[in-house]
Amino acid sequence: MSGCNSVKKLRYDILLIAVLLFVSALSVALMLVFRRGGDRVAVEIDGSLVCEYSLAENGEYPLNGGTNILVIENGKAYLRYADCPDKVCVNTGKISYVGQTIVCLPNRVAVTVIGGGGVDIVQ
Amino acid sequence: MSKNKKIALLSMCACLAMLLSFVESRIPPLTAIPGIKMGLANIAVMFTLYKLGTREAMAVSAIRVVLIALLFGSAVSFLYSLAGAVLSFAVMLLVRRVKLFSEVGVSVAGGVCHNIGQIAMACILLETNVIVYYLPFLLLSGTVTGVLIGVTSALLIKRIKIK
């Protein structure tokens, strides 16, 4: 590889990185600007909608026969317990904006915040 | 290179890829977003790709995915890692074929596509598209880790001589 060629390659590398960073930063920014608070969470198990809970009421609900425990507290939802080893869903934290999701892949459970007019993904 | 030497080298690369995967699985996640990780194993795959060839790198990647799933994973984790590995490897080959990018560009493309592959597989398995929400964050993390892995790989590819 000649010196000139590698400089040219470096330039394309930087271009690629810049484009990717720009696209991802832009979409993150758009997501933050256009997000709005939801009023319910939808619980999906195995891809089908199982039930919805209002974010206005505090409560604790076992999901999927107790593999995960959903807690709603002060307008925010989070999973307090999961029986899987990775605990990704528990570590996801609290969600309250439309489109935000907590996913437990091993148990195939997804909890999504939805607004007044059905599922609305903010991107 | 003699056949025996090649077999030994390939085994070492496959072993390294597995070890790096394992080491990475021991590091606790930094963020709440699932799928963000360093992709250390890609160092071994990149090294094999540039030093030994395409088919050899494919073998190293496949061996890593299968063995890691058998040793530490489940059927579900196997599908995720397979989706990520297949897509990222295919795109890395394409990007390399274009001859416009250095190791860093190839690795960045690989890192980003690994994440896209996993999200796509999650959408298929969970039969929901809500996780697309994670995509911008995964693009960002894939780019950053891709640069780090690419720089590391480029150094190793340059410094380690194979006769």
Short mmCIF file of C-alpha atoms in Angstrom, two decimals, chain A residues 1, chain B residues 47 50-51 103 151-162:
data_model
loop_
_atom_site.label_atom_id
_atom_site.label_comp_id
_atom_site.label_asym_id
_atom_site.label_seq_id
_atom_site.Cartn_x
_atom_site.Cartn_y
_atom_site.Cartn_z
CA MET A 1 0.00 0.00 0.00
CA PHE B 47 -6.91 -10.16 11.45
CA TYR B 50 -6.55 -9.50 6.08
CA LYS B 51 -3.83 -12.03 6.82
CA GLU B 103 -9.22 -1.47 8.01
CA VAL B 151 -7.50 0.92 14.74
CA THR B 152 -6.49 -2.02 16.94
CA SER B 153 -6.89 -4.49 14.07
CA ALA B 154 -4.97 -2.27 11.65
CA LEU B 155 -2.06 -2.09 14.10
CA LEU B 156 -2.01 -5.85 14.59
CA ILE B 157 -2.31 -6.52 10.86
CA LYS B 158 0.64 -4.21 10.23
CA ARG B 159 2.88 -5.35 13.08
CA ILE B 160 2.38 -9.12 13.16
CA LYS B 161 4.27 -10.77 10.32
CA ILE B 162 3.15 -14.13 9.04
#
